[in-house]
PDB file of C-alpha atoms in Angstrom:
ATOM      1  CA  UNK A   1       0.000   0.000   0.000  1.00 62.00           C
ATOM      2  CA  UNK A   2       2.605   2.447   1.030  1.00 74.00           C
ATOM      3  CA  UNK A   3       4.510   1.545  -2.428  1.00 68.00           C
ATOM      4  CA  UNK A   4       1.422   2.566  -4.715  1.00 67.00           C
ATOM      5  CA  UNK A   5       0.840   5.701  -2.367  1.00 68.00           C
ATOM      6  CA  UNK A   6       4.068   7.112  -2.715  1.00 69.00           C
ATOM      7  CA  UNK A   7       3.925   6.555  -6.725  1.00 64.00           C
ATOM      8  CA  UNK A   8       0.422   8.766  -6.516  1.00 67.00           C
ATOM      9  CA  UNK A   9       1.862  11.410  -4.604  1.00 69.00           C
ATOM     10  CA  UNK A  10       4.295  12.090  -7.136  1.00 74.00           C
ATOM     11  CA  UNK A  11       1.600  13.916  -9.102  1.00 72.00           C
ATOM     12  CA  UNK A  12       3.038  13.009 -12.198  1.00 66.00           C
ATOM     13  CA  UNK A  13       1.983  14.741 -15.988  1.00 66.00           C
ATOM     14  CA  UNK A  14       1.316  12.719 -18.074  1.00 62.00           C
ATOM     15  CA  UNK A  15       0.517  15.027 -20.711  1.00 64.00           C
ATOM     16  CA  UNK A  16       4.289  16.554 -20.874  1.00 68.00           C
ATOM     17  CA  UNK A  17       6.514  14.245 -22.817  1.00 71.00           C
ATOM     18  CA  UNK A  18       9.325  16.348 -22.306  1.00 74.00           C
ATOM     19  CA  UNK A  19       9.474  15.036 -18.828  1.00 76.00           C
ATOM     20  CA  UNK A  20      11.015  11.850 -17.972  1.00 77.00           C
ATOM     21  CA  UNK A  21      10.365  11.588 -14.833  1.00 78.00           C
ATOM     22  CA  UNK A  22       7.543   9.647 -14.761  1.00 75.00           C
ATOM     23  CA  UNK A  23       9.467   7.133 -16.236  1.00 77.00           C
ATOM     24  CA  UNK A  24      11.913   6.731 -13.940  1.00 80.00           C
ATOM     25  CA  UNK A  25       9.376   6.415 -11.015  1.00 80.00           C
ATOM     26  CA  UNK A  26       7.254   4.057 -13.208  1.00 81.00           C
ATOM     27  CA  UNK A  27      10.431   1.521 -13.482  1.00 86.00           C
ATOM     28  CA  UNK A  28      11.153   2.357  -9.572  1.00 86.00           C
ATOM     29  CA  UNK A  29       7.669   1.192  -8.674  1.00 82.00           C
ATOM     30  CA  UNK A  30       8.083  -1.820 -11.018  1.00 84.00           C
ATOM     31  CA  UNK A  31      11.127  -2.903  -8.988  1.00 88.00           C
ATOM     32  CA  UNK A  32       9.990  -2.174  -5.839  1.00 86.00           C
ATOM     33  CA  UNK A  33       6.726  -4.464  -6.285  1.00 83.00           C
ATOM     34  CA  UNK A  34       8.656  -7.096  -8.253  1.00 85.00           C
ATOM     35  CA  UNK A  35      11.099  -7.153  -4.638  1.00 88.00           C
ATOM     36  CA  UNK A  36       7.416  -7.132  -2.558  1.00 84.00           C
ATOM     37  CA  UNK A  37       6.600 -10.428  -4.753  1.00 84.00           C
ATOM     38  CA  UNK A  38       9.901 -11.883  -4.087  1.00 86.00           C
ATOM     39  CA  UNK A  39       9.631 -11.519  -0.492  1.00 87.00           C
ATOM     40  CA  UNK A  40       6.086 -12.711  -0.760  1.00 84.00           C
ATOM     41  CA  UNK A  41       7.528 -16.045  -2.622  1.00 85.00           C
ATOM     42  CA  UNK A  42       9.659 -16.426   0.174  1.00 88.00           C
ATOM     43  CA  UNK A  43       6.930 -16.341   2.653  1.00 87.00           C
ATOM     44  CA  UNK A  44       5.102 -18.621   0.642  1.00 84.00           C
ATOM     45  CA  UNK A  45       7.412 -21.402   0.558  1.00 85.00           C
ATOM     46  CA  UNK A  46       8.955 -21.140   4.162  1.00 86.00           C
ATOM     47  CA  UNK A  47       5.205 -22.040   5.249  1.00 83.00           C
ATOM     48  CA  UNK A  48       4.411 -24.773   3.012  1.00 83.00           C
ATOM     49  CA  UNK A  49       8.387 -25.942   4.530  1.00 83.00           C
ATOM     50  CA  UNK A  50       6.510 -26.137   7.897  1.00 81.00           C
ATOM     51  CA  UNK A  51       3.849 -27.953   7.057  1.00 81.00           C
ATOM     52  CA  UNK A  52       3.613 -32.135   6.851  1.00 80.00           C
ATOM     53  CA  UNK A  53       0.280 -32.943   6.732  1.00 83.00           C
ATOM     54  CA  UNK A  54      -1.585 -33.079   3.111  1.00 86.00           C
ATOM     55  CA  UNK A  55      -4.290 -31.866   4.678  1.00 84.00           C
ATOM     56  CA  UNK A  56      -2.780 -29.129   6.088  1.00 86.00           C
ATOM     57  CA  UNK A  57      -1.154 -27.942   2.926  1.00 87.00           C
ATOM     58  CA  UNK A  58      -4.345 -27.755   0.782  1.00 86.00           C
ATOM     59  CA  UNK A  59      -5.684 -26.160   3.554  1.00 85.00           C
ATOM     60  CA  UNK A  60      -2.825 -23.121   3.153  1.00 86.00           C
ATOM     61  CA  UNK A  61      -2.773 -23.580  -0.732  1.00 84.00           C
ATOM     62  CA  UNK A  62      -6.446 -22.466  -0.548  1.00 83.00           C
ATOM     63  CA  UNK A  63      -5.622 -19.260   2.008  1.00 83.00           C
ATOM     64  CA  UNK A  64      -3.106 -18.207  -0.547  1.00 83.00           C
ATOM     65  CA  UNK A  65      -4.894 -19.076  -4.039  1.00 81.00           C
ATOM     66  CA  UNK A  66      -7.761 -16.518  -2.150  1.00 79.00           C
ATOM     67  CA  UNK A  67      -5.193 -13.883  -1.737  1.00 79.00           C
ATOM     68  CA  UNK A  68      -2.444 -13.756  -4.624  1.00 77.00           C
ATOM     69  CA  UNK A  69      -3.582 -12.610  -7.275  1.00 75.00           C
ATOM     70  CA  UNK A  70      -0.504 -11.391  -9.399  1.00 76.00           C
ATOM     71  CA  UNK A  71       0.447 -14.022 -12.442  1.00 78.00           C
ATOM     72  CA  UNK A  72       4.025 -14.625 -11.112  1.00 76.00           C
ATOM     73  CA  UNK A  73       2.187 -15.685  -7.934  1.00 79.00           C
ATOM     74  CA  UNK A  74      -0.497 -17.967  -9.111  1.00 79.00           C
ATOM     75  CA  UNK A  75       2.379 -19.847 -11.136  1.00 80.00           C
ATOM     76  CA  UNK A  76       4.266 -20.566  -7.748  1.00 83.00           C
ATOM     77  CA  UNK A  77       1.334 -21.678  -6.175  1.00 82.00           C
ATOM     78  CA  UNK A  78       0.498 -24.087  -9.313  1.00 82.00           C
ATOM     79  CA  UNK A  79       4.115 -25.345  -8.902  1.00 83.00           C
ATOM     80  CA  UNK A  80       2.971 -26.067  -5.276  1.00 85.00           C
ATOM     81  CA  UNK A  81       0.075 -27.769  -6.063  1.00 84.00           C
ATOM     82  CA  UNK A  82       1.870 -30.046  -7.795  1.00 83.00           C
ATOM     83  CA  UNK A  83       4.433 -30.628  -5.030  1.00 85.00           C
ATOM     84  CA  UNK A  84       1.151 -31.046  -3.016  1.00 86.00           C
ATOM     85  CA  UNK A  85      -0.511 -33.707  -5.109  1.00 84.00           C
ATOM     86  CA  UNK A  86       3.180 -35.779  -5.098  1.00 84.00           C
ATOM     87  CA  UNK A  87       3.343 -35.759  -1.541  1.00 86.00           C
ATOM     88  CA  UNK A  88      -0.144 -37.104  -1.863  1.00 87.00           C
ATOM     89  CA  UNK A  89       0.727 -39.665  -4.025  1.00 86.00           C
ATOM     90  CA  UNK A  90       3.217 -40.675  -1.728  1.00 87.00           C
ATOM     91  CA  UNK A  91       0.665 -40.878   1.722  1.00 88.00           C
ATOM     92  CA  UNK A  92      -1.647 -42.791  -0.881  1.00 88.00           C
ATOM     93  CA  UNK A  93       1.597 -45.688  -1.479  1.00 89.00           C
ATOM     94  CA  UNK A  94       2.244 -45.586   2.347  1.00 89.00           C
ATOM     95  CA  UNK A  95      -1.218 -46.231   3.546  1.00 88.00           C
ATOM     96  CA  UNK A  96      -1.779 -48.640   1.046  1.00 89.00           C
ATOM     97  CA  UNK A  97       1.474 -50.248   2.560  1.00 91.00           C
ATOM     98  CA  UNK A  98       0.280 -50.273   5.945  1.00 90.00           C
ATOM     99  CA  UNK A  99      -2.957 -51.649   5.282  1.00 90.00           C
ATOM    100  CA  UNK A 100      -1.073 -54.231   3.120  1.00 90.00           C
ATOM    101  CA  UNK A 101       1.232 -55.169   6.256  1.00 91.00           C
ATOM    102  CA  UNK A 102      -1.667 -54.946   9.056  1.00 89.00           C
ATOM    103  CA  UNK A 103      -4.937 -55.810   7.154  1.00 86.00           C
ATOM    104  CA  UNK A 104      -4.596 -59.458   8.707  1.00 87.00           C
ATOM    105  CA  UNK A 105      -4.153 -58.000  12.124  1.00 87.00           C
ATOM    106  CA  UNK A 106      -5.144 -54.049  12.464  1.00 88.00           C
ATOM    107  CA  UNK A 107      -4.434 -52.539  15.190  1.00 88.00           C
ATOM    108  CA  UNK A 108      -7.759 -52.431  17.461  1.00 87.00           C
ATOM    109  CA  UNK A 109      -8.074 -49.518  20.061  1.00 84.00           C
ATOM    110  CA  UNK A 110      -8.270 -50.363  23.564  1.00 86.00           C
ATOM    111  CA  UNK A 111     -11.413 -51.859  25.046  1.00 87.00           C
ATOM    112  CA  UNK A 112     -12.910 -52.459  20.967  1.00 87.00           C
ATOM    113  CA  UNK A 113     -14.410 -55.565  19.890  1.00 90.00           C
ATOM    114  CA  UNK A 114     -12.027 -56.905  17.207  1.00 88.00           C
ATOM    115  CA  UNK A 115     -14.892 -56.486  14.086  1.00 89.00           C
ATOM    116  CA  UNK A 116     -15.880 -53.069  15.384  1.00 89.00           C
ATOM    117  CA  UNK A 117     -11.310 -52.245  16.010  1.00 88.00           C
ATOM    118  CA  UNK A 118     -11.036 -53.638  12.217  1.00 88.00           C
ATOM    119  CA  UNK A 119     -13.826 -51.660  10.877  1.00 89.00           C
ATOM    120  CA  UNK A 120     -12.596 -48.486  13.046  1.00 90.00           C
ATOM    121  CA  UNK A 121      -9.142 -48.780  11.553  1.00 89.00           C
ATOM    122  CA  UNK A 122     -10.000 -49.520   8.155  1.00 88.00           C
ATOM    123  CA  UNK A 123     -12.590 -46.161   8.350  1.00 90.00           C
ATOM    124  CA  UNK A 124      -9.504 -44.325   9.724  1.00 89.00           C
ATOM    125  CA  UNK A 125      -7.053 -45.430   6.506  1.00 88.00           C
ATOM    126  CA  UNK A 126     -10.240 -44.351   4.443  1.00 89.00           C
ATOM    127  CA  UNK A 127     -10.885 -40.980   5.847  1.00 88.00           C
ATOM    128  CA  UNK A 128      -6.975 -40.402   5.456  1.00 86.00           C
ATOM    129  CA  UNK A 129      -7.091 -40.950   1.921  1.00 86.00           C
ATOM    130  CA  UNK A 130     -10.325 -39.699   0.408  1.00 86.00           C
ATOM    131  CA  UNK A 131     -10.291 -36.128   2.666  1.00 86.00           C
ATOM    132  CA  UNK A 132      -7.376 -34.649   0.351  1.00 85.00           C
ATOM    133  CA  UNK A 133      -8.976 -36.380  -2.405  1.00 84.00           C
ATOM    134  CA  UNK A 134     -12.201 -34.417  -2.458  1.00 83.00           C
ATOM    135  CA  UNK A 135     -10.257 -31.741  -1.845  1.00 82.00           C
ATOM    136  CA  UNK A 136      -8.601 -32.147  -5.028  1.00 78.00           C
ATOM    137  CA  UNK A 137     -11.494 -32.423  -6.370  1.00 77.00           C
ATOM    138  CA  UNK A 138     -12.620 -29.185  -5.345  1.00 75.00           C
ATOM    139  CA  UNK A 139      -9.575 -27.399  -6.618  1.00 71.00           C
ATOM    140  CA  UNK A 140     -10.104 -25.532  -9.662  1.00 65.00           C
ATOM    141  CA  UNK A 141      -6.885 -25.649 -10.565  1.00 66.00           C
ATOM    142  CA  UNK A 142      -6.006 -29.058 -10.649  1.00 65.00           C
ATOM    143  CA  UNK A 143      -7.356 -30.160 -13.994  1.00 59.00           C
ATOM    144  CA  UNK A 144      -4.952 -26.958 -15.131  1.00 63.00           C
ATOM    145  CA  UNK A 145      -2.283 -27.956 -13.927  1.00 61.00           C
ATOM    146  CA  UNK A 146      -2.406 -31.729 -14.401  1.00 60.00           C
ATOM    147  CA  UNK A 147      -4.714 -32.843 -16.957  1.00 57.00           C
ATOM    148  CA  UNK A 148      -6.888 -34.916 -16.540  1.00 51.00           C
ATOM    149  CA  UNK A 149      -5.036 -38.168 -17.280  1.00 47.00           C
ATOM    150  CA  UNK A 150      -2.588 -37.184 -14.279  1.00 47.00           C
ATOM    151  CA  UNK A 151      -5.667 -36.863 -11.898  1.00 46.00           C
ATOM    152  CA  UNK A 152      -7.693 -39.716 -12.932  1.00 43.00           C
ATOM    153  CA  UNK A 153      -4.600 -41.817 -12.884  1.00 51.00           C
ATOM    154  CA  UNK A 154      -4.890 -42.343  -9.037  1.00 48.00           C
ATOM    155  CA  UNK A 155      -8.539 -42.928  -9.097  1.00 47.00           C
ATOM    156  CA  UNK A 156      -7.760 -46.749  -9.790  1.00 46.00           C
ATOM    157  CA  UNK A 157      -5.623 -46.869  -7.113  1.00 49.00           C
ATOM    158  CA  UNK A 158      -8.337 -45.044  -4.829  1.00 48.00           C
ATOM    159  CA  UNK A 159     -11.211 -47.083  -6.039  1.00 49.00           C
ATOM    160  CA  UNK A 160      -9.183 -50.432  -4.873  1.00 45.00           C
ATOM    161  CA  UNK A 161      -8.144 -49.566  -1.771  1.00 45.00           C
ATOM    162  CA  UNK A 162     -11.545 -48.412  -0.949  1.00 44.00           C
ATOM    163  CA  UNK A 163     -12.953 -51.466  -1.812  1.00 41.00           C
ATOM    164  CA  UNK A 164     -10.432 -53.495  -0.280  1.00 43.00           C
ATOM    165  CA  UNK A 165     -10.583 -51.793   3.246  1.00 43.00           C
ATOM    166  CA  UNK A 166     -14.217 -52.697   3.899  1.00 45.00           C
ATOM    167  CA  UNK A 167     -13.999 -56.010   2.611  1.00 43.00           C
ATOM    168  CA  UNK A 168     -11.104 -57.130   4.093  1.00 42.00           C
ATOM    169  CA  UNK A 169     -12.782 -56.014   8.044  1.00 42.00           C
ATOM    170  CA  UNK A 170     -15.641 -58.027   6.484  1.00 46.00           C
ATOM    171  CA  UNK A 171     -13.327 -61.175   6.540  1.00 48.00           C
ATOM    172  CA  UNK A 172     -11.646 -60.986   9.616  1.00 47.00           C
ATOM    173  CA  UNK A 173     -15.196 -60.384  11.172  1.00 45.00           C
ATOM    174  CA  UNK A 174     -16.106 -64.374   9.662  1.00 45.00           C
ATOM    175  CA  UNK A 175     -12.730 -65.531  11.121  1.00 42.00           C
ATOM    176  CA  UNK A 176     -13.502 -64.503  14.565  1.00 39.00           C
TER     177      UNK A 176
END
């Protein structure tokens, strides 16, 4: 604010070509908004360097998508989003890994029936996966950036795991 302030109280005229001196504050303002963008890109990615969680992220991506508005920012946040949706891709292998390695023997909270602790866990791996899913879904942008073979390529791998999680606390309800 105080950058685009100080340009208008210049009282430039524009009407006398003679004087450059517009110029030179035009390119000054230029500079001085292109180092308020840079600092802003800084900002943005030391918070998304805090942050762990999927979840979490989209959560910020969305805060900032709201705010930045400039080009140069948007295209920083895209690049983000695609960071984002790796990461994601990532969780999705890991879960799928766990529930691979415990899905003969979840872990069932304290004081649970063992079909009710199986069903419980298997809700819990579902809920961790589809939540930044939808929110992908939501996101505008994502078709943008990605395509839509890149999104729809993890669909298959949703679709299966979804399937698999109630069915297998469906078996090791009969085996009990």
């Amino acid at each position: 604010m105080q950058i685009k302030q100080g340009f208008r109280a210049k009282n430039h005229d524009l009407l006398d070509y003679h004087n450059n001196k517009f110029d030179r504050d035009f390119v000054e303002f230029n500079v001085r908004i292109s180092e308020l963008e840079g600092a802003m890109l800084q900002f943005v990615d030391h918070s998304f360097e805090k942050i762990s969680s999927v979840s979490h992220s989209l959560d910020l991506l969305h805060k900032f998508q709201n705010i930045l508005q400039r080009e140069s920012l948007k295209a920083d946040l895209d690049s983000k989003l695609k960071l984002i949706f790796m990461n994601y891709g990532l969780e999705l292998e890991k879960t799928q890994q766990l529930y691979e390695k415990l899905k003969s023997s979840p872990p069932i909270p304290r004081n649970a029936p063992p079909v009710a602790g199986s069903i419980m866990w298997s809700r819990h791996l579902l809920k961790r996966i589809e939540e930044p899913m939808k929110r992908f879904e939501e996101n505008q942008n994502v078709l943008e950036v990605f395509g839509e073979r890149s999104f729809v390529e993890f669909a298959p791998v949703r679709g299966v795991f979804l399937c698999l999680c109630p069915a297998a606390s469906h078996k090791g309800s009969h085996a009990t």
